[in-house]
Amino acid sequence: MDNKETQIENRYRRDLEIPCFQTDAAFLLKPAAFMDLAQEMAYHAATRLGFGYDDLQVHHTAWVLSRMHFKFNNPPRWRDRVSLFTWHKGTDGLMFLRDFELRQDGDTDFADKSKVLVSCTTSWIVMDTETRRLVRSEDVLNMIPFETQCHDNAIAQPCPKVAMPRGAEPEYVGEHKVAYSDVDIIGHTNNARYIVLAMDCIDYDIAVRQPVKEVFIVFSRETKPGESISLYRICEENEDGRTYTIEGKVDGKSCFCARISF
């Protein structure tokens, strides 16, 4: 995979080739793989602008993904060459907004959204890594120059809250104990691992034969090594397709909720 990095119109760009280990049996990019790429891009872009991981660590703080909404308009396949773009859009209340677009290799026609392979918007908070509490956004804004923002929208609205449908009785799927492969550099379950868990709650034949169209995911509390996540799901069908809502709970309290449409 290439790691060619550039910046254009306040967008950070990385060119890459989709490797086999990021695709499924249908040769399509996995949702969790896109989340991994987006997270790495966010760290690199923020670092280039002076508010990355190392900059926040000086103050014992770190970026934490709170919400994510992405659309697989035309998901890339194994060996496709693509360009991933990201830019930050400022704040929405306590959250910091960052958007992403995955485009065909070298495509910089930002006005033409029809060519976008994957569209994504994310909402981030800043956490004190010692107290594990939220840091007020105004304490972070001083680190982020206003002129570095880009106000284009990959997806116009920030990701909303996601919850189990009212009145639904979700099906219990199983337990997952947080272990070594789940944990990231902040010491908790990495955001992409929750989509791995969610996708594993879906019947295999559906997950591999019906391409994912859209994903909403909200993270409500962190989980740490040794904790057990109880997984529940609801499936809804209509003329537009099939949608799963999957929730993970620890000790009866929600840690994440995802809505995945096929």
Short mmCIF file of C-alpha atoms in Angstrom, two decimals:
data_model
loop_
_atom_site.label_atom_id
_atom_site.label_comp_id
_atom_site.label_asym_id
_atom_site.label_seq_id
_atom_site.Cartn_x
_atom_site.Cartn_y
_atom_site.Cartn_z
CA MET A 1 0.00 0.00 0.00
CA ASP A 2 1.33 3.43 -0.93
CA ASN A 3 1.55 6.27 1.54
CA LYS A 4 1.79 9.28 -0.73
CA GLU A 5 0.54 12.27 1.23
CA THR A 6 -0.36 15.75 0.01
CA GLN A 7 -2.62 18.65 0.94
CA ILE A 8 -5.03 20.48 -1.36
CA GLU A 9 -7.61 23.18 -0.50
CA ASN A 10 -7.33 22.44 3.25
CA ARG A 11 -7.91 18.76 2.52
CA TYR A 12 -5.36 16.17 3.53
CA ARG A 13 -4.88 13.47 0.88
CA ARG A 14 -3.39 9.99 0.87
CA ASP A 15 -3.14 7.77 -2.21
CA LEU A 16 -3.28 4.03 -1.66
CA GLU A 17 -4.09 0.65 -3.14
CA ILE A 18 -6.73 -1.52 -1.46
CA PRO A 19 -4.97 -4.63 -0.06
CA CYS A 20 -6.55 -8.08 0.11
CA PHE A 21 -6.63 -8.15 3.93
CA GLN A 22 -9.00 -5.16 3.98
CA THR A 23 -11.60 -6.81 1.73
CA ASP A 24 -14.21 -9.53 2.18
CA ALA A 25 -15.07 -12.65 0.17
CA ALA A 26 -16.78 -10.43 -2.42
CA PHE A 27 -13.47 -8.49 -2.83
CA LEU A 28 -15.12 -5.31 -1.44
CA LEU A 29 -13.59 -3.00 1.16
CA LYS A 30 -14.87 -3.95 4.62
CA PRO A 31 -16.63 -1.28 6.73
CA ALA A 32 -14.14 -1.77 9.56
CA ALA A 33 -11.25 -1.39 7.12
CA PHE A 34 -12.60 1.97 6.00
CA MET A 35 -12.83 3.03 9.66
CA ASP A 36 -9.19 2.02 10.18
CA LEU A 37 -8.12 4.09 7.17
CA ALA A 38 -10.17 7.08 8.32
CA GLN A 39 -8.77 6.96 11.84
CA GLU A 40 -5.18 6.88 10.61
CA MET A 41 -5.90 9.72 8.20
CA ALA A 42 -7.44 11.81 10.97
CA TYR A 43 -4.32 11.41 13.12
CA HIS A 44 -1.97 12.36 10.26
CA ALA A 45 -4.06 15.35 9.18
CA ALA A 46 -4.38 16.70 12.72
CA THR A 47 -0.64 16.25 13.31
CA ARG A 48 0.21 18.20 10.16
CA LEU A 49 -1.95 21.08 11.44
CA GLY A 50 -0.49 21.04 14.96
CA PHE A 51 -3.23 19.35 16.99
CA GLY A 52 -2.45 15.66 16.53
CA TYR A 53 -1.85 12.82 18.97
CA ASP A 54 1.56 14.01 20.19
CA ASP A 55 0.36 17.61 20.54
CA LEU A 56 -2.57 16.56 22.76
CA GLN A 57 -0.49 14.10 24.78
CA VAL A 58 1.50 17.03 26.18
CA HIS A 59 -1.74 18.02 27.94
CA HIS A 60 -2.67 14.38 28.84
CA THR A 61 -5.53 14.47 26.36
CA ALA A 62 -6.47 12.52 23.23
CA TRP A 63 -8.96 12.56 20.38
CA VAL A 64 -11.78 10.04 20.77
CA LEU A 65 -14.29 9.21 18.06
CA SER A 66 -17.85 9.75 19.29
CA ARG A 67 -20.02 9.27 16.18
CA MET A 68 -19.56 8.19 12.58
CA HIS A 69 -21.81 8.04 9.53
CA PHE A 70 -20.58 6.73 6.19
CA LYS A 71 -22.11 5.74 2.87
CA PHE A 72 -20.67 3.11 0.56
CA ASN A 73 -21.76 4.75 -2.71
CA ASN A 74 -19.50 2.53 -4.81
CA PRO A 75 -17.15 0.67 -2.48
CA PRO A 76 -13.68 -0.03 -3.88
CA ARG A 77 -12.42 -3.52 -4.51
CA TRP A 78 -9.16 -5.35 -3.93
CA ARG A 79 -6.28 -3.74 -5.87
CA ASP A 80 -8.23 -0.58 -6.71
CA ARG A 81 -6.11 2.54 -6.52
CA VAL A 82 -7.89 5.30 -4.61
CA SER A 83 -7.37 8.68 -2.94
CA LEU A 84 -8.66 9.30 0.57
CA PHE A 85 -9.32 12.91 1.56
CA THR A 86 -10.11 14.37 4.98
CA TRP A 87 -10.73 17.85 6.36
CA HIS A 88 -11.96 19.36 9.61
CA LYS A 89 -15.05 21.57 9.73
CA GLY A 90 -14.94 23.16 13.18
CA THR A 91 -17.27 22.36 16.06
CA ASP A 92 -20.84 21.25 16.65
CA GLY A 93 -21.49 21.91 20.33
CA LEU A 94 -18.92 19.87 22.27
CA MET A 95 -17.92 17.86 19.22
CA PHE A 96 -15.34 18.48 16.52
CA LEU A 97 -16.38 17.59 12.98
CA ARG A 98 -14.17 15.86 10.42
CA ASP A 99 -15.31 14.64 7.01
CA PHE A 100 -13.83 12.11 4.58
CA GLU A 101 -14.20 11.19 0.93
CA LEU A 102 -12.73 8.14 -0.74
CA ARG A 103 -12.32 8.83 -4.46
CA GLN A 104 -10.86 7.15 -7.49
CA ASP A 105 -7.10 7.57 -7.76
CA GLY A 106 -6.21 11.20 -8.43
CA ASP A 107 -9.79 12.52 -8.65
CA THR A 108 -9.86 16.07 -7.25
CA ASP A 109 -13.14 17.29 -8.76
CA PHE A 110 -14.59 18.07 -5.34
CA ALA A 111 -17.70 19.69 -6.80
CA ASP A 112 -18.74 16.38 -8.38
CA LYS A 113 -20.08 14.20 -5.57
CA SER A 114 -21.26 11.52 -8.01
CA LYS A 115 -17.72 10.17 -8.25
CA VAL A 116 -17.25 9.68 -4.51
CA LEU A 117 -16.77 6.02 -3.61
CA VAL A 118 -17.31 6.46 0.15
CA SER A 119 -18.71 9.56 1.91
CA CYS A 120 -18.21 10.01 5.65
CA THR A 121 -18.73 12.47 8.48
CA THR A 122 -17.37 12.00 12.00
CA SER A 123 -17.78 13.70 15.37
CA TRP A 124 -14.92 13.69 17.89
CA ILE A 125 -14.44 14.67 21.50
CA VAL A 126 -11.26 15.26 23.48
CA MET A 127 -10.73 13.05 26.54
CA ASP A 128 -8.42 13.52 29.50
CA THR A 129 -6.38 10.30 29.40
CA GLU A 130 -5.81 10.36 33.17
CA THR A 131 -9.33 11.13 34.44
CA ARG A 132 -11.05 9.61 31.33
CA ARG A 133 -13.37 12.64 31.31
CA LEU A 134 -14.44 14.97 28.51
CA VAL A 135 -12.36 18.12 27.97
CA ARG A 136 -14.25 21.32 27.17
CA SER A 137 -14.05 22.23 23.50
CA GLU A 138 -12.96 25.82 24.15
CA ASP A 139 -9.77 24.50 25.78
CA VAL A 140 -8.87 22.77 22.51
CA LEU A 141 -9.98 25.43 20.03
CA ASN A 142 -6.91 27.55 20.75
CA MET A 143 -4.84 24.80 19.12
CA ILE A 144 -6.88 24.76 15.89
CA PRO A 145 -6.37 27.73 13.51
CA PHE A 146 -9.68 28.81 11.99
CA GLU A 147 -8.13 29.27 8.56
CA THR A 148 -7.32 25.56 8.35
CA GLN A 149 -11.02 24.62 8.28
CA CYS A 150 -12.81 23.50 5.14
CA HIS A 151 -16.59 23.90 5.08
CA ASP A 152 -17.37 21.47 2.27
CA ASN A 153 -19.61 18.58 3.30
CA ALA A 154 -19.03 14.94 2.51
CA ILE A 155 -22.35 14.42 4.35
CA ALA A 156 -24.23 17.57 5.26
CA GLN A 157 -25.60 16.67 8.70
CA PRO A 158 -23.49 15.47 11.63
CA CYS A 159 -24.12 11.88 12.62
CA PRO A 160 -27.27 11.68 14.81
CA LYS A 161 -27.83 9.51 17.85
CA VAL A 162 -28.49 5.85 17.12
CA ALA A 163 -30.62 3.63 19.35
CA MET A 164 -32.66 0.44 19.22
CA PRO A 165 -36.11 1.02 17.66
CA ARG A 166 -38.72 1.89 20.28
CA GLY A 167 -40.78 -1.03 21.45
CA ALA A 168 -38.46 -3.55 19.83
CA GLU A 169 -37.31 -6.67 21.63
CA PRO A 170 -33.77 -7.21 20.42
CA GLU A 171 -32.37 -10.67 19.90
CA TYR A 172 -29.42 -11.62 22.12
CA VAL A 173 -26.51 -12.67 19.90
CA GLY A 174 -23.66 -13.43 22.31
CA GLU A 175 -20.76 -12.13 24.38
CA HIS A 176 -17.39 -10.71 23.41
CA LYS A 177 -14.60 -10.36 25.95
CA VAL A 178 -12.34 -7.39 25.22
CA ALA A 179 -8.85 -8.72 24.58
CA TYR A 180 -5.45 -7.80 23.12
CA SER A 181 -6.57 -7.54 19.48
CA ASP A 182 -9.34 -5.05 20.39
CA VAL A 183 -7.28 -2.48 22.28
CA ASP A 184 -5.65 0.62 20.77
CA ILE A 185 -2.99 3.14 21.81
CA ILE A 186 -5.36 4.85 24.26
CA GLY A 187 -5.90 1.60 26.16
CA HIS A 188 -9.52 0.96 25.23
CA THR A 189 -11.41 -0.87 22.48
CA ASN A 190 -10.66 0.73 19.12
CA ASN A 191 -13.64 2.22 17.29
CA ALA A 192 -13.29 -0.06 14.26
CA ARG A 193 -13.48 -3.17 16.43
CA TYR A 194 -17.09 -2.35 17.29
CA ILE A 195 -18.02 -2.55 13.61
CA VAL A 196 -16.21 -5.88 13.43
CA LEU A 197 -18.42 -7.08 16.30
CA ALA A 198 -21.53 -5.60 14.66
CA MET A 199 -20.84 -7.20 11.27
CA ASP A 200 -20.22 -10.55 12.98
CA CYS A 201 -23.74 -10.29 14.44
CA ILE A 202 -25.17 -10.37 10.91
CA ASP A 203 -25.83 -13.62 9.07
CA TYR A 204 -22.80 -14.40 6.92
CA ASP A 205 -24.74 -14.96 3.69
CA ILE A 206 -26.30 -11.51 3.99
CA ALA A 207 -23.06 -9.75 4.96
CA VAL A 208 -21.09 -11.14 2.04
CA ARG A 209 -23.76 -11.22 -0.68
CA GLN A 210 -25.49 -7.90 -0.06
CA PRO A 211 -23.05 -4.97 -0.10
CA VAL A 212 -23.23 -2.56 2.83
CA LYS A 213 -24.85 0.73 1.77
CA GLU A 214 -24.75 2.87 4.91
CA VAL A 215 -23.45 2.78 8.48
CA PHE A 216 -24.27 4.91 11.52
CA ILE A 217 -22.41 4.21 14.75
CA VAL A 218 -22.41 5.99 18.12
CA PHE A 219 -19.97 5.27 20.95
CA SER A 220 -21.39 5.98 24.39
CA ARG A 221 -18.76 4.59 26.78
CA GLU A 222 -15.32 3.06 26.47
CA THR A 223 -14.63 -0.60 27.11
CA LYS A 224 -11.37 -2.02 28.43
CA PRO A 225 -9.51 -5.33 28.51
CA GLY A 226 -11.32 -8.03 30.45
CA GLU A 227 -14.78 -6.49 30.13
CA SER A 228 -17.49 -8.54 28.46
CA ILE A 229 -19.72 -6.91 25.82
CA SER A 230 -23.22 -8.36 25.45
CA LEU A 231 -24.44 -8.05 21.85
CA TYR A 232 -28.04 -7.59 20.69
CA ARG A 233 -29.61 -7.08 17.27
CA ILE A 234 -32.81 -6.11 15.49
CA CYS A 235 -33.42 -6.68 11.77
CA GLU A 236 -35.90 -4.57 9.78
CA GLU A 237 -36.84 -5.08 6.13
CA ASN A 238 -38.63 -2.85 3.61
CA GLU A 239 -38.62 -2.13 -0.11
CA ASP A 240 -35.29 -0.31 0.19
CA GLY A 241 -33.48 -3.28 1.69
CA ARG A 242 -32.51 -4.66 5.05
CA THR A 243 -31.28 -2.74 8.11
CA TYR A 244 -29.70 -4.12 11.27
CA THR A 245 -29.46 -2.24 14.54
CA ILE A 246 -26.79 -3.76 16.77
CA GLU A 247 -26.09 -2.67 20.34
CA GLY A 248 -23.32 -3.64 22.72
CA LYS A 249 -23.76 -3.41 26.49
CA VAL A 250 -21.47 -3.81 29.48
CA ASP A 251 -23.21 -4.46 32.82
CA GLY A 252 -26.51 -3.43 31.20
CA LYS A 253 -25.21 -0.06 29.96
CA SER A 254 -24.82 0.69 26.26
CA CYS A 255 -21.27 1.12 24.98
CA PHE A 256 -22.08 1.38 21.27
CA CYS A 257 -25.02 1.22 18.90
CA ALA A 258 -24.73 0.76 15.13
CA ARG A 259 -27.23 0.84 12.29
CA ILE A 260 -26.09 -0.97 9.15
CA SER A 261 -28.10 -0.95 5.93
CA PHE A 262 -27.76 -3.36 3.01
#
